């Protein structure tokens, strides 16, 4: 029997991720997309491996456990959203699941509801990015900027999770949803431009 007839493993598709960095990037990006579309608990590691075109065992090797994967995905999406905020501080960040804000909200909400931590340990996070933009754009103090940033993110997060309920409960069905979303952006700008904070942390 020639060496050429030795049994080989399954053939990989051309263009499939190879190497630790490519595999990890493919897994994290694929997981973020699937989590946003189907929910964190509605996606298996096998689903992610198949969609990312990587071997299932490589997820554990290059990312870690399922909990490690979820934390890594949230950290990556947090950093992506922080960059988007820094680059376009006065723009809305979108609502759809395929936007970075949509992914961040859906993954973060799933973590919060399930009692899993929403880690703020990413290199950059959107709350700090907003605070930095308020300091640079409006000259507010660091403390006021951080408080306002937390409030802005809370409002944006709440609206994106409860939009359908809020529209119905407030009787806003006759107002185009695009108008309501644009007003959310304007409200965030007004809040950010208000430097006075009535409470004191001293």
Short mmCIF file of C-alpha atoms in Angstrom, two decimals:
data_model
loop_
_atom_site.label_atom_id
_atom_site.label_comp_id
_atom_site.label_asym_id
_atom_site.label_seq_id
_atom_site.Cartn_x
_atom_site.Cartn_y
_atom_site.Cartn_z
CA UNK A 1 0.00 0.00 0.00
CA UNK A 2 1.47 3.33 -1.02
CA UNK A 3 1.79 6.25 1.38
CA UNK A 4 -0.63 8.17 -0.87
CA UNK A 5 -3.41 5.75 0.03
CA UNK A 6 -3.11 6.44 3.77
CA UNK A 7 -6.38 7.54 5.26
CA UNK A 8 -6.80 11.29 5.63
CA UNK A 9 -9.15 13.40 7.69
CA UNK A 10 -12.16 15.24 6.26
CA UNK A 11 -11.27 17.74 3.59
CA UNK A 12 -11.70 21.39 4.43
CA UNK A 13 -13.43 23.78 2.05
CA UNK A 14 -11.21 26.23 0.24
CA UNK A 15 -11.08 29.45 2.24
CA UNK A 16 -11.98 27.78 5.55
CA UNK A 17 -10.30 29.49 8.54
CA UNK A 18 -6.92 28.04 9.46
CA UNK A 19 -4.53 28.94 12.24
CA UNK A 20 -5.40 30.10 15.76
CA UNK A 21 -6.09 33.77 14.95
CA UNK A 22 -8.27 33.09 11.90
CA UNK A 23 -10.21 30.35 13.67
CA UNK A 24 -10.79 32.46 16.77
CA UNK A 25 -11.92 35.45 14.70
CA UNK A 26 -14.29 33.30 12.63
CA UNK A 27 -15.77 31.70 15.74
CA UNK A 28 -16.30 35.00 17.59
CA UNK A 29 -17.80 36.78 14.57
CA UNK A 30 -20.08 33.87 13.75
CA UNK A 31 -21.18 33.47 17.36
CA UNK A 32 -22.02 37.19 17.63
CA UNK A 33 -24.21 37.00 14.54
CA UNK A 34 -25.99 33.81 15.61
CA UNK A 35 -26.46 35.00 19.20
CA UNK A 36 -28.08 38.22 17.96
CA UNK A 37 -30.40 36.38 15.59
CA UNK A 38 -31.36 33.34 17.68
CA UNK A 39 -30.46 34.19 21.27
CA UNK A 40 -27.45 33.16 23.32
CA UNK A 41 -29.11 30.00 24.58
CA UNK A 42 -30.59 29.12 21.19
CA UNK A 43 -27.20 28.48 19.60
CA UNK A 44 -25.01 25.44 20.20
CA UNK A 45 -21.26 25.21 19.80
CA UNK A 46 -21.94 22.77 16.96
CA UNK A 47 -24.06 25.43 15.21
CA UNK A 48 -21.23 27.95 15.54
CA UNK A 49 -18.60 25.47 14.31
CA UNK A 50 -20.68 24.54 11.27
CA UNK A 51 -21.46 28.14 10.33
CA UNK A 52 -17.86 29.27 10.88
CA UNK A 53 -16.54 26.24 8.97
CA UNK A 54 -14.20 25.16 11.76
CA UNK A 55 -13.75 21.91 13.62
CA UNK A 56 -15.77 21.83 16.83
CA UNK A 57 -12.73 20.87 18.91
CA UNK A 58 -10.94 24.04 17.80
CA UNK A 59 -13.48 26.22 19.62
CA UNK A 60 -12.39 24.80 22.96
CA UNK A 61 -8.73 24.95 21.95
CA UNK A 62 -8.66 28.54 20.75
CA UNK A 63 -11.54 30.15 22.69
CA UNK A 64 -12.31 27.95 25.68
CA UNK A 65 -15.54 26.77 27.28
CA UNK A 66 -19.01 27.90 26.23
CA UNK A 67 -18.97 30.51 29.01
CA UNK A 68 -15.53 31.67 27.84
CA UNK A 69 -16.92 32.00 24.31
CA UNK A 70 -19.93 34.06 25.41
CA UNK A 71 -17.71 36.37 27.48
CA UNK A 72 -15.25 36.77 24.59
CA UNK A 73 -18.05 37.56 22.14
CA UNK A 74 -19.55 40.19 24.44
CA UNK A 75 -16.11 41.75 25.02
CA UNK A 76 -15.45 41.90 21.28
CA UNK A 77 -18.84 43.42 20.47
CA UNK A 78 -18.36 45.92 23.32
CA UNK A 79 -15.05 47.01 21.81
CA UNK A 80 -16.60 47.27 18.33
CA UNK A 81 -19.43 49.42 19.68
CA UNK A 82 -16.97 51.62 21.57
CA UNK A 83 -15.08 52.23 18.31
CA UNK A 84 -18.33 53.03 16.48
CA UNK A 85 -19.33 55.52 19.19
CA UNK A 86 -15.90 57.14 19.18
CA UNK A 87 -15.92 57.50 15.39
CA UNK A 88 -19.53 58.75 15.17
CA UNK A 89 -20.44 60.14 18.63
CA UNK A 90 -23.60 61.95 17.51
CA UNK A 91 -25.00 59.20 15.31
CA UNK A 92 -27.52 56.54 16.21
CA UNK A 93 -26.02 53.06 16.28
CA UNK A 94 -28.90 51.10 14.79
CA UNK A 95 -31.51 48.67 16.05
CA UNK A 96 -31.31 45.66 13.71
CA UNK A 97 -29.63 42.43 14.80
CA UNK A 98 -26.94 42.84 12.15
CA UNK A 99 -25.72 46.18 13.57
CA UNK A 100 -23.05 46.26 16.25
CA UNK A 101 -25.51 47.96 18.63
CA UNK A 102 -28.12 45.33 17.84
CA UNK A 103 -25.67 42.55 18.65
CA UNK A 104 -24.46 44.25 21.84
CA UNK A 105 -27.99 44.83 23.13
CA UNK A 106 -29.26 41.34 22.38
CA UNK A 107 -26.23 39.54 23.79
CA UNK A 108 -26.00 41.84 26.82
CA UNK A 109 -29.71 41.51 27.56
CA UNK A 110 -29.48 37.71 27.40
CA UNK A 111 -26.57 37.75 29.83
CA UNK A 112 -28.33 40.12 32.24
CA UNK A 113 -31.63 38.23 32.20
CA UNK A 114 -29.90 34.89 32.79
CA UNK A 115 -27.86 36.30 35.66
CA UNK A 116 -24.56 35.91 33.82
CA UNK A 117 -22.16 38.85 34.12
CA UNK A 118 -21.99 41.57 31.48
CA UNK A 119 -18.26 42.08 31.82
CA UNK A 120 -17.02 45.66 31.47
CA UNK A 121 -13.43 44.43 31.25
CA UNK A 122 -13.12 44.81 27.48
CA UNK A 123 -10.23 47.03 26.37
CA UNK A 124 -12.86 49.64 25.47
CA UNK A 125 -16.55 49.71 26.29
CA UNK A 126 -19.37 51.85 24.87
CA UNK A 127 -20.18 53.56 28.17
CA UNK A 128 -16.65 54.89 28.56
CA UNK A 129 -16.57 55.82 24.86
CA UNK A 130 -19.70 57.92 25.30
CA UNK A 131 -18.27 59.52 28.45
CA UNK A 132 -15.09 60.42 26.56
CA UNK A 133 -17.12 61.95 23.73
CA UNK A 134 -19.13 64.04 26.22
CA UNK A 135 -15.96 65.38 27.82
CA UNK A 136 -14.46 66.23 24.43
CA UNK A 137 -17.65 67.57 22.85
CA UNK A 138 -19.35 69.40 25.71
CA UNK A 139 -16.59 70.03 28.24
CA UNK A 140 -18.44 68.36 31.11
CA UNK A 141 -16.53 66.98 34.07
CA UNK A 142 -15.35 63.39 34.08
CA UNK A 143 -17.82 62.46 36.82
CA UNK A 144 -20.78 64.11 35.07
CA UNK A 145 -19.79 62.52 31.76
CA UNK A 146 -19.63 59.04 33.27
CA UNK A 147 -23.02 59.45 34.95
CA UNK A 148 -24.62 60.82 31.78
CA UNK A 149 -23.02 58.06 29.68
CA UNK A 150 -24.45 55.37 31.96
CA UNK A 151 -27.89 57.00 31.74
CA UNK A 152 -27.73 57.28 27.94
CA UNK A 153 -26.76 53.65 27.54
CA UNK A 154 -29.48 52.56 29.97
CA UNK A 155 -32.10 54.43 27.96
CA UNK A 156 -30.83 53.07 24.64
CA UNK A 157 -30.68 49.54 26.01
CA UNK A 158 -34.16 49.75 27.52
CA UNK A 159 -35.69 51.17 24.35
CA UNK A 160 -34.19 48.49 22.14
CA UNK A 161 -35.38 45.69 24.41
CA UNK A 162 -38.86 47.04 25.13
CA UNK A 163 -39.60 49.09 22.00
CA UNK A 164 -42.74 47.18 20.97
CA UNK A 165 -44.16 47.33 24.51
CA UNK A 166 -43.29 51.00 24.99
CA UNK A 167 -44.91 52.00 21.69
CA UNK A 168 -48.07 50.11 22.60
CA UNK A 169 -48.20 51.21 26.26
CA UNK A 170 -47.70 54.87 25.38
CA UNK A 171 -50.20 54.76 22.52
CA UNK A 172 -47.54 55.70 19.97
CA UNK A 173 -48.62 53.33 17.23
CA UNK A 174 -49.48 56.23 14.89
CA UNK A 175 -45.94 57.67 15.13
CA UNK A 176 -43.46 56.15 12.65
CA UNK A 177 -40.91 54.06 14.51
CA UNK A 178 -38.10 55.84 12.66
CA UNK A 179 -39.28 59.13 14.21
CA UNK A 180 -39.30 57.59 17.68
CA UNK A 181 -35.81 56.19 17.20
CA UNK A 182 -34.50 59.53 15.94
CA UNK A 183 -35.99 61.23 18.99
CA UNK A 184 -34.10 58.74 21.14
CA UNK A 185 -30.86 59.95 19.52
CA UNK A 186 -31.84 63.60 20.09
CA UNK A 187 -32.71 62.86 23.73
CA UNK A 188 -29.28 61.28 24.21
CA UNK A 189 -27.61 64.37 22.76
CA UNK A 190 -29.61 66.67 25.05
CA UNK A 191 -28.73 64.57 28.08
CA UNK A 192 -25.07 64.55 27.12
CA UNK A 193 -24.96 68.30 26.68
CA UNK A 194 -26.35 68.86 30.20
CA UNK A 195 -23.37 69.07 32.45
CA UNK A 196 -25.17 69.67 35.75
CA UNK A 197 -25.68 66.58 37.90
CA UNK A 198 -28.07 67.03 40.81
CA UNK A 199 -26.56 64.27 42.94
CA UNK A 200 -23.14 64.21 44.53
CA UNK A 201 -20.90 61.18 44.96
CA UNK A 202 -18.81 63.02 47.53
#
